[in-house]
CSV table of C-alpha atoms in Angstrom, one decimal:
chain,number,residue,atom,x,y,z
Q,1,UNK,CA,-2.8,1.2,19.6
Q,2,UNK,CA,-3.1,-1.8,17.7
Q,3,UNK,CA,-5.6,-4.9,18.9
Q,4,UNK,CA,-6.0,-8.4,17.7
Q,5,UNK,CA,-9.7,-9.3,17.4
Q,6,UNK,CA,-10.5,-12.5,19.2
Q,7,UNK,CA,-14.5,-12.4,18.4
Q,8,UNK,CA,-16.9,-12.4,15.2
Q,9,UNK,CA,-19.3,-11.2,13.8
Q,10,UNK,CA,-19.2,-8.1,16.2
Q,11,UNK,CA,-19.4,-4.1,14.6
Q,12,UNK,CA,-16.4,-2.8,15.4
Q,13,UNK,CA,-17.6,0.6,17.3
Q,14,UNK,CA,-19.0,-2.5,20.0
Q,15,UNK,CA,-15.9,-4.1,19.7
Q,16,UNK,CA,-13.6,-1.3,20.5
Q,17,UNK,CA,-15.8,0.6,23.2
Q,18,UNK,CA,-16.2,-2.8,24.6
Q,19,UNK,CA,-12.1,-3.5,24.3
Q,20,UNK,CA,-10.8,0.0,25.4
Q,21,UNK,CA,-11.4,2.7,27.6
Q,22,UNK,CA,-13.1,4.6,24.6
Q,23,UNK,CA,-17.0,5.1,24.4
Q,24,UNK,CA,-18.8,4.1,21.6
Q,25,UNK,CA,-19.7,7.2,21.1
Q,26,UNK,CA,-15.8,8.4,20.8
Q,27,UNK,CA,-15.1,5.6,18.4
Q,28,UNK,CA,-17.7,6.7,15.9
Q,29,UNK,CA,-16.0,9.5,15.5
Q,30,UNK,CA,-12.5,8.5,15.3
Q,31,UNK,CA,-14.2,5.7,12.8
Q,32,UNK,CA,-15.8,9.0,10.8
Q,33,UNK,CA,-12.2,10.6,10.8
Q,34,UNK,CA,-10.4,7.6,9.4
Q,35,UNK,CA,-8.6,7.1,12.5
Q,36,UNK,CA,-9.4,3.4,12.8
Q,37,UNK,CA,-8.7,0.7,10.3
Q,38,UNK,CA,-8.7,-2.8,10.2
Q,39,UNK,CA,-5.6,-5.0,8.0
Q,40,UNK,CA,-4.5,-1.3,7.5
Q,41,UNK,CA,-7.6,-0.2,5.7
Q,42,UNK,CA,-10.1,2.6,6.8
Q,43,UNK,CA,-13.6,0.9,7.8
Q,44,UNK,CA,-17.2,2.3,8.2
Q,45,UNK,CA,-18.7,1.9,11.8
Q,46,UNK,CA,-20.8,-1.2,10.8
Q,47,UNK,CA,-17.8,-3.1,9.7
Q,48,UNK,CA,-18.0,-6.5,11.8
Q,49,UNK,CA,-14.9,-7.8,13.4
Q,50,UNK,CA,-13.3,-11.1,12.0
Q,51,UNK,CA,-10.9,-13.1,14.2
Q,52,UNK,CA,-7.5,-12.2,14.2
Q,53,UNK,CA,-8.2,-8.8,12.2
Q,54,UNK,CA,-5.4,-6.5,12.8
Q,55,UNK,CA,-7.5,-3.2,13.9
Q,56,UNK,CA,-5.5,-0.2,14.7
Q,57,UNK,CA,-5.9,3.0,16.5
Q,58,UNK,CA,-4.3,6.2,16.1
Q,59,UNK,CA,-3.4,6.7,19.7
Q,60,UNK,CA,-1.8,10.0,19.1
Q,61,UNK,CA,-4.4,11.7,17.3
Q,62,UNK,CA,-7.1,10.7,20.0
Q,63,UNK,CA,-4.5,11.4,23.2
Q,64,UNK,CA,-2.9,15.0,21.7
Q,65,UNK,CA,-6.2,15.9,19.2
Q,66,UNK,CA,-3.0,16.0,16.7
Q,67,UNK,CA,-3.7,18.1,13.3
Q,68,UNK,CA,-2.0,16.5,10.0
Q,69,UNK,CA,-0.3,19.6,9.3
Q,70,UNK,CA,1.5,20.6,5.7
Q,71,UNK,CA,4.7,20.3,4.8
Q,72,UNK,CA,6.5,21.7,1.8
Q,73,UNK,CA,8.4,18.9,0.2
Q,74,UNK,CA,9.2,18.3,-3.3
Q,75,UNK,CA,6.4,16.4,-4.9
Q,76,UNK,CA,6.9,14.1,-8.6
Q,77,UNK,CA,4.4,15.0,-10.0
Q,78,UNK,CA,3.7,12.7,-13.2
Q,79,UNK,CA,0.4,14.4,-14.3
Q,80,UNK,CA,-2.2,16.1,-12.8
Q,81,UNK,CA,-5.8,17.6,-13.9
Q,82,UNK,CA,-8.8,19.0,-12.2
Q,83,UNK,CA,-9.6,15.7,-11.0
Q,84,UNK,CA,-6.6,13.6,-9.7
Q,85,UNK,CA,-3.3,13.1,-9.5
Q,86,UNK,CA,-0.3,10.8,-10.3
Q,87,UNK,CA,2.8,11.2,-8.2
Q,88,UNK,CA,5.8,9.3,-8.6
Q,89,UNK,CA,6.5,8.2,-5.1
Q,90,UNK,CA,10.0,7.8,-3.9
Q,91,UNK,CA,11.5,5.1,-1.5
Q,92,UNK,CA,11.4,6.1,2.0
Q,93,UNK,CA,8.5,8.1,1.9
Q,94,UNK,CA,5.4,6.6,3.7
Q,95,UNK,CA,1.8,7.4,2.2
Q,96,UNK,CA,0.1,8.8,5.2
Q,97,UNK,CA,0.3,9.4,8.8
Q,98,UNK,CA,0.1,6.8,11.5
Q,99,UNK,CA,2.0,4.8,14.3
Q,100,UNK,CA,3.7,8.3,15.4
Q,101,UNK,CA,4.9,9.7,12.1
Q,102,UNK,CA,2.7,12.3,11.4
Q,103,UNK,CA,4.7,15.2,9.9
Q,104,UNK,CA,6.6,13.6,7.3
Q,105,UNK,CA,4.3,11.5,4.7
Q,106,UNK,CA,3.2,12.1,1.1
Q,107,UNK,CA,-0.2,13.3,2.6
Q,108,UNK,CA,1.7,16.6,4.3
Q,109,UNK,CA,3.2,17.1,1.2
Q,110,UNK,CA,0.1,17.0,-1.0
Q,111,UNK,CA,-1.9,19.3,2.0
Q,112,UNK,CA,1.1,21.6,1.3
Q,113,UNK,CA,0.8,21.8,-2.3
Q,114,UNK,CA,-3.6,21.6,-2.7
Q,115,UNK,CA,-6.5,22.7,-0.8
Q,116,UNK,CA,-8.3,20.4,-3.4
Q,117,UNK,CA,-8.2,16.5,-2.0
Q,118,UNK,CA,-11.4,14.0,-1.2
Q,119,UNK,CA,-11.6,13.9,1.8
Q,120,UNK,CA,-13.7,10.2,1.6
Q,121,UNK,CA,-10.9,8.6,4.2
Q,122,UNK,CA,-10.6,10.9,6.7
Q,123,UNK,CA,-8.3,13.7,7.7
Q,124,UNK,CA,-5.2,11.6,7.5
Q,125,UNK,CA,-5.7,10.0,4.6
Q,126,UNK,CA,-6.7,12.8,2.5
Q,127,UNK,CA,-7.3,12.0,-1.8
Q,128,UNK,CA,-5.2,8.6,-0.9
Q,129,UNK,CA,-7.3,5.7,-3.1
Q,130,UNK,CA,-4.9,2.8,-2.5
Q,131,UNK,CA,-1.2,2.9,-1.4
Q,132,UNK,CA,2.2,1.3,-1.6
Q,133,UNK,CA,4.8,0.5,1.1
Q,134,UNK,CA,7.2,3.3,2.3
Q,135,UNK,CA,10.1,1.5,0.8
Q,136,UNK,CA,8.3,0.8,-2.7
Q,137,UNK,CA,9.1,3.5,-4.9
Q,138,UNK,CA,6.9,4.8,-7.9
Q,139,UNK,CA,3.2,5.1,-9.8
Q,140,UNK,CA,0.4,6.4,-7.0
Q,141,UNK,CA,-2.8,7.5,-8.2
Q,142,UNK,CA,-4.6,10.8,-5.7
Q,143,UNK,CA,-7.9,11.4,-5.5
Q,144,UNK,CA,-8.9,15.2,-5.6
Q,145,UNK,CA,-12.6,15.3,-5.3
Q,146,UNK,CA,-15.3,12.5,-4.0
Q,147,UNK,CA,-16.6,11.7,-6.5
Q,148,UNK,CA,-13.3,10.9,-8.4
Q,149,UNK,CA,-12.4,9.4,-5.4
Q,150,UNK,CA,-15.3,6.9,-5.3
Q,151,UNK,CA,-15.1,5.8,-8.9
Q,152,UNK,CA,-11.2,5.3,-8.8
Q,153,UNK,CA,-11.6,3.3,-5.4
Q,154,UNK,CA,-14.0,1.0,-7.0
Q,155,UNK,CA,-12.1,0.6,-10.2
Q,156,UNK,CA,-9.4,-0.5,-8.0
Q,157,UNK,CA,-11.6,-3.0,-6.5
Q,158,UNK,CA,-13.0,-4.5,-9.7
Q,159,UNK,CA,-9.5,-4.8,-11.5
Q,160,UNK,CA,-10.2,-2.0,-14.1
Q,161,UNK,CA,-6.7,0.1,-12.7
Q,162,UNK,CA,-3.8,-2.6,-14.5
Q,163,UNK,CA,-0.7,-1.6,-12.4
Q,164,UNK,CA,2.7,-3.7,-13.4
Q,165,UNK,CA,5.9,-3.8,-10.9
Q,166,UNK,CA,9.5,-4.2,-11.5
Q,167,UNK,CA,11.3,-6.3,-8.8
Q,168,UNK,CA,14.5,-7.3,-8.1
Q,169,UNK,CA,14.7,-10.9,-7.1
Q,170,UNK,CA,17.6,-12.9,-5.1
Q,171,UNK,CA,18.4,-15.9,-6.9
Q,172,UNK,CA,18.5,-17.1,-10.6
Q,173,UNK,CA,15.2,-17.9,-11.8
Q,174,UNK,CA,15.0,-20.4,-14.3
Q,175,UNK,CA,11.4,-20.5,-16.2
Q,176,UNK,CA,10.5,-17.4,-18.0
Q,177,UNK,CA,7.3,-16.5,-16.3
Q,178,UNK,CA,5.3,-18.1,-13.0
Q,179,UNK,CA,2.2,-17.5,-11.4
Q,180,UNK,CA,1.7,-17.7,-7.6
Q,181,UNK,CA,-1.5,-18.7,-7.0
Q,182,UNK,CA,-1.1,-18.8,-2.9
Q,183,UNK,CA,-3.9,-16.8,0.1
Q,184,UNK,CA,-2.2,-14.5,2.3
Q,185,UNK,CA,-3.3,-13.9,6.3
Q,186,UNK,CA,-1.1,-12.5,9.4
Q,187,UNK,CA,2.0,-14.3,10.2
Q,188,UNK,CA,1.2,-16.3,13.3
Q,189,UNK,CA,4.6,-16.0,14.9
Q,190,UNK,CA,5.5,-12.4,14.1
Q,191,UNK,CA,1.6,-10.4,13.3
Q,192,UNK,CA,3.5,-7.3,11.8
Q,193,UNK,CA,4.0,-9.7,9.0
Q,194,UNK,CA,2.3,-11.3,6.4
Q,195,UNK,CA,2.7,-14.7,5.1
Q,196,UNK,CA,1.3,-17.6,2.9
Q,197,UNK,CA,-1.5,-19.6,5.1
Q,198,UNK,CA,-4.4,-21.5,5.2
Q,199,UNK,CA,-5.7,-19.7,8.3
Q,200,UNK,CA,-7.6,-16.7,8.0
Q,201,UNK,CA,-6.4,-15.4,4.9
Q,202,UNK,CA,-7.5,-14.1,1.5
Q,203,UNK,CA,-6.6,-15.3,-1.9
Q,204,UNK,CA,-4.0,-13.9,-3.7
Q,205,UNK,CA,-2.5,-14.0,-7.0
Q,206,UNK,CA,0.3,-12.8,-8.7
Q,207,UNK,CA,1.9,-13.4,-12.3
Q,208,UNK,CA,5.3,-12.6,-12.8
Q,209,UNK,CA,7.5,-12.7,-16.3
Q,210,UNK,CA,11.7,-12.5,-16.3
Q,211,UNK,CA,12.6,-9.6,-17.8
Q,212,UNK,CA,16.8,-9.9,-17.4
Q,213,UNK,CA,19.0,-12.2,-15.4
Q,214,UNK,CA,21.9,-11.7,-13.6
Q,215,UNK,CA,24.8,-13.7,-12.4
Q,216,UNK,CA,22.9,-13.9,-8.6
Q,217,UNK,CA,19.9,-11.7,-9.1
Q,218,UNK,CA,16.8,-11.7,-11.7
Q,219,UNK,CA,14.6,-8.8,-12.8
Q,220,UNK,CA,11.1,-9.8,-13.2
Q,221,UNK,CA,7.4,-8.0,-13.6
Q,222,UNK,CA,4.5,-8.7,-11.6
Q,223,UNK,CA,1.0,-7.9,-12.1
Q,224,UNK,CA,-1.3,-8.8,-9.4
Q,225,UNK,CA,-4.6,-10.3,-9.6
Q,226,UNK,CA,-5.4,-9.1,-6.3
Q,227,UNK,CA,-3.8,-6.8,-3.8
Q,228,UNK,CA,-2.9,-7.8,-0.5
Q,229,UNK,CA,-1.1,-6.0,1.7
Q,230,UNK,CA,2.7,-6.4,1.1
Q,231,UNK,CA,1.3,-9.2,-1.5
Q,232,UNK,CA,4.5,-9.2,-4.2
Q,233,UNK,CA,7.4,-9.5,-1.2
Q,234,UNK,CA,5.6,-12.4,0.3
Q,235,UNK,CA,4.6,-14.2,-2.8
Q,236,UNK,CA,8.4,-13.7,-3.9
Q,237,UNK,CA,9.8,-15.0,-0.3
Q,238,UNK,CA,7.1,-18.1,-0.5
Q,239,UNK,CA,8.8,-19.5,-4.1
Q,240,UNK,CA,12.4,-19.0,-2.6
Q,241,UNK,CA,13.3,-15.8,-4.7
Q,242,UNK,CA,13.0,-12.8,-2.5
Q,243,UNK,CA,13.1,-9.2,-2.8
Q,244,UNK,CA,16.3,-7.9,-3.2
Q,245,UNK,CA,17.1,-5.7,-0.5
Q,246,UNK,CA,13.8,-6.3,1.7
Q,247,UNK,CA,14.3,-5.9,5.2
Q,248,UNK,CA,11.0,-7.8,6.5
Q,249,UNK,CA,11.6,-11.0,4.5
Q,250,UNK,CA,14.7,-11.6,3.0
Q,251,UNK,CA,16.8,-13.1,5.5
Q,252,UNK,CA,20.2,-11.3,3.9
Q,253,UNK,CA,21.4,-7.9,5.6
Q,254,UNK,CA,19.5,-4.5,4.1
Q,255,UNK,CA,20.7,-1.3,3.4
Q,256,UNK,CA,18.7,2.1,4.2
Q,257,UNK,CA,17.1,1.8,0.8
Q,258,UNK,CA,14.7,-0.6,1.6
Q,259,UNK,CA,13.2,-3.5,-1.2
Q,260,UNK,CA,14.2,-3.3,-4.9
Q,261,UNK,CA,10.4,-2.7,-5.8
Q,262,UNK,CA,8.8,-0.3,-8.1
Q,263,UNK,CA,5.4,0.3,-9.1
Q,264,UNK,CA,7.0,1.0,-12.9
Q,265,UNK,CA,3.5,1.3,-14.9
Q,266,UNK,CA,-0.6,2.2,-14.4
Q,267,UNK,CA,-3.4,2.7,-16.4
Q,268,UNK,CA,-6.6,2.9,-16.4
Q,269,UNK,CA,-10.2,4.8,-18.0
Q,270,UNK,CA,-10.0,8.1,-16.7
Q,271,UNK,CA,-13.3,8.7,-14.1
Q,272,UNK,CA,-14.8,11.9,-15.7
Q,273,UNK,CA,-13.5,11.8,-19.3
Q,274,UNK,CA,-13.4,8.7,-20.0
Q,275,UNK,CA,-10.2,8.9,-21.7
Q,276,UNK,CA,-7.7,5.7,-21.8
Q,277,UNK,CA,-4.8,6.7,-19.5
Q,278,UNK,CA,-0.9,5.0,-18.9
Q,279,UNK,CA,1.7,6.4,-17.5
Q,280,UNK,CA,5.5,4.3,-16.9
Q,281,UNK,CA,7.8,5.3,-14.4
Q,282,UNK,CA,11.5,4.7,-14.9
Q,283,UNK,CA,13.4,3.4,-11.9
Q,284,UNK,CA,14.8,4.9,-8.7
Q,285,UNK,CA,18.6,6.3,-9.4
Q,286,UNK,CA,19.2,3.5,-6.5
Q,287,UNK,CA,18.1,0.7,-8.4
Q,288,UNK,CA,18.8,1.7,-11.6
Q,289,UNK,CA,22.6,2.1,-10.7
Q,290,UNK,CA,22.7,-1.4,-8.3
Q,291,UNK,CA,21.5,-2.8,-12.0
Q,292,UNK,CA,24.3,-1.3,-13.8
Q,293,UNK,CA,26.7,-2.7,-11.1
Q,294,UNK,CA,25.4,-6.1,-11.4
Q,295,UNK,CA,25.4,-6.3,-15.2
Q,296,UNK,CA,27.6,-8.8,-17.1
């Protein structure tokens, strides 16, 4: 279930018992499970509603008291310690459960493989501190206790995690690097999207360098400043250069492979010892061959 909010200043448990045939009580506890989120990120139940937040429900866990079950799948694993996790992610995969799929998302896979996850987000979102889209491939950091989980989510938050991208753009850009300095909010015509407004939307930023051009295409980097939700697609559609490949918005034909866009590199101080950590990514087979193709 998903719901538009068209009040303020309202805490969402009111808002949704008020909205839905769901008691407060009952929303409390879906809130507690990390069954609710607002913009697609889990809330506590004090959060008070903005207009036009995006708040959905997991219908089918509430209707069929669905259990995220594991599932052995083969997991990259790019390091891994007592504490977290670093799992190369690969394009197609979505990050956890939700609007229906259930059974097939990184989260079964990591249930599958450890018993040890935070469980800070609820039962679907088990260890997951931040994500990426299902059709970005590469670097995602896990969460295996709460405490790790805690200090990692507010590193994220204060901009001490430095995460790079590699993107494939449509188009020939010309200047060697940019930055798009543009606030991001629902699309008003189409509120699965996101897009560049005025109107209820949050800042974003988002500094990109050329790395290679090709005869139609360019290959940049982007490091963001912030991180809205599908933030380096939209920024890249706003200037007139979008993701190669992306089938929300680039207006050219995609193939099953979904955006040329790839978290490539993270680091950031490691939250028990303190230790400086990077790790790199190389790309997708997919992407790396489409570059070969294209090469001059």
């Amino acid at each position: 279930m998903k719901i538009i909010s068209n009040e303020e200043n309202v805490r969402i448990d009111k808002y949704l018992s008020d909205n839905t045939d769901y008691s407060r009580e009952k929303v409390q506890k879906l809130i507690s499970k990390g069954l609710v989120t607002v913009n697609e990120k889990v809330i506590k139940a004090s959060y008070k509603v903005l207009v036009n937040d995006v708040i959905e429900v997991l219908e089918d866990d509430i209707d069929n008291d669905t259990n995220i079950v594991p599932v052995k799948m083969s997991l990259d694993i790019v390091y891994e310690d007592d504490y977290l996790m670093i799992i190369n992610k690969p394009s197609g995969l979505v990050v956890h459960p939700g609007s229906g799929n259930y059974d097939n998302t990184l989260v079964n896979g990591l249930l599958y493989y450890t018993n040890s996850l935070s469980d800070i987000n609820g039962d679907v979102r088990p260890g997951i501190v931040h994500r990426i889209d299902k059709d970005t491939s590469g670097l995602i950091c896990v969460a295996k206790t709460n405490k790790v989980h805690e200090i990692l989510a507010d590193d994220f938050k204060n901009k001490r995690v430095k995460r790079e991208y590699l993107a494939l753009l449509d188009g020939v850009f010309k200047q060697g690097s940019a930055t798009i300095d543009a606030p991001i909010g629902r699309d008003k015509k189409n509120r699965e999207k996101m897009a560049v407004t005025p109107d209820n939307s949050k800042n974003a930023v988002t500094h990109m360098k050329v790395l290679n051009r090709y005869e139609n295409n360019t290959l940049v980097s982007c490091i963001l400043d912030t991180g809205r939700t599908h933030q380096i697609r939209v920024h890249m559609a706003y200037i007139g250069y979008p993701v190669h490949n992306d089938p929300v918005y680039n207006k050219k034909e995609s193939t099953y492979f979904g955006q040329f866009l790839h978290s490539y590199k993270m680091n950031f101080k490691h939250p028990i010892t303190k230790e400086e950590m990077e790790f790199v990514c190389p790309l997708p087979k997919e992407f790396q061959d489409y570059l070969d193709s294209i090469a001059i």
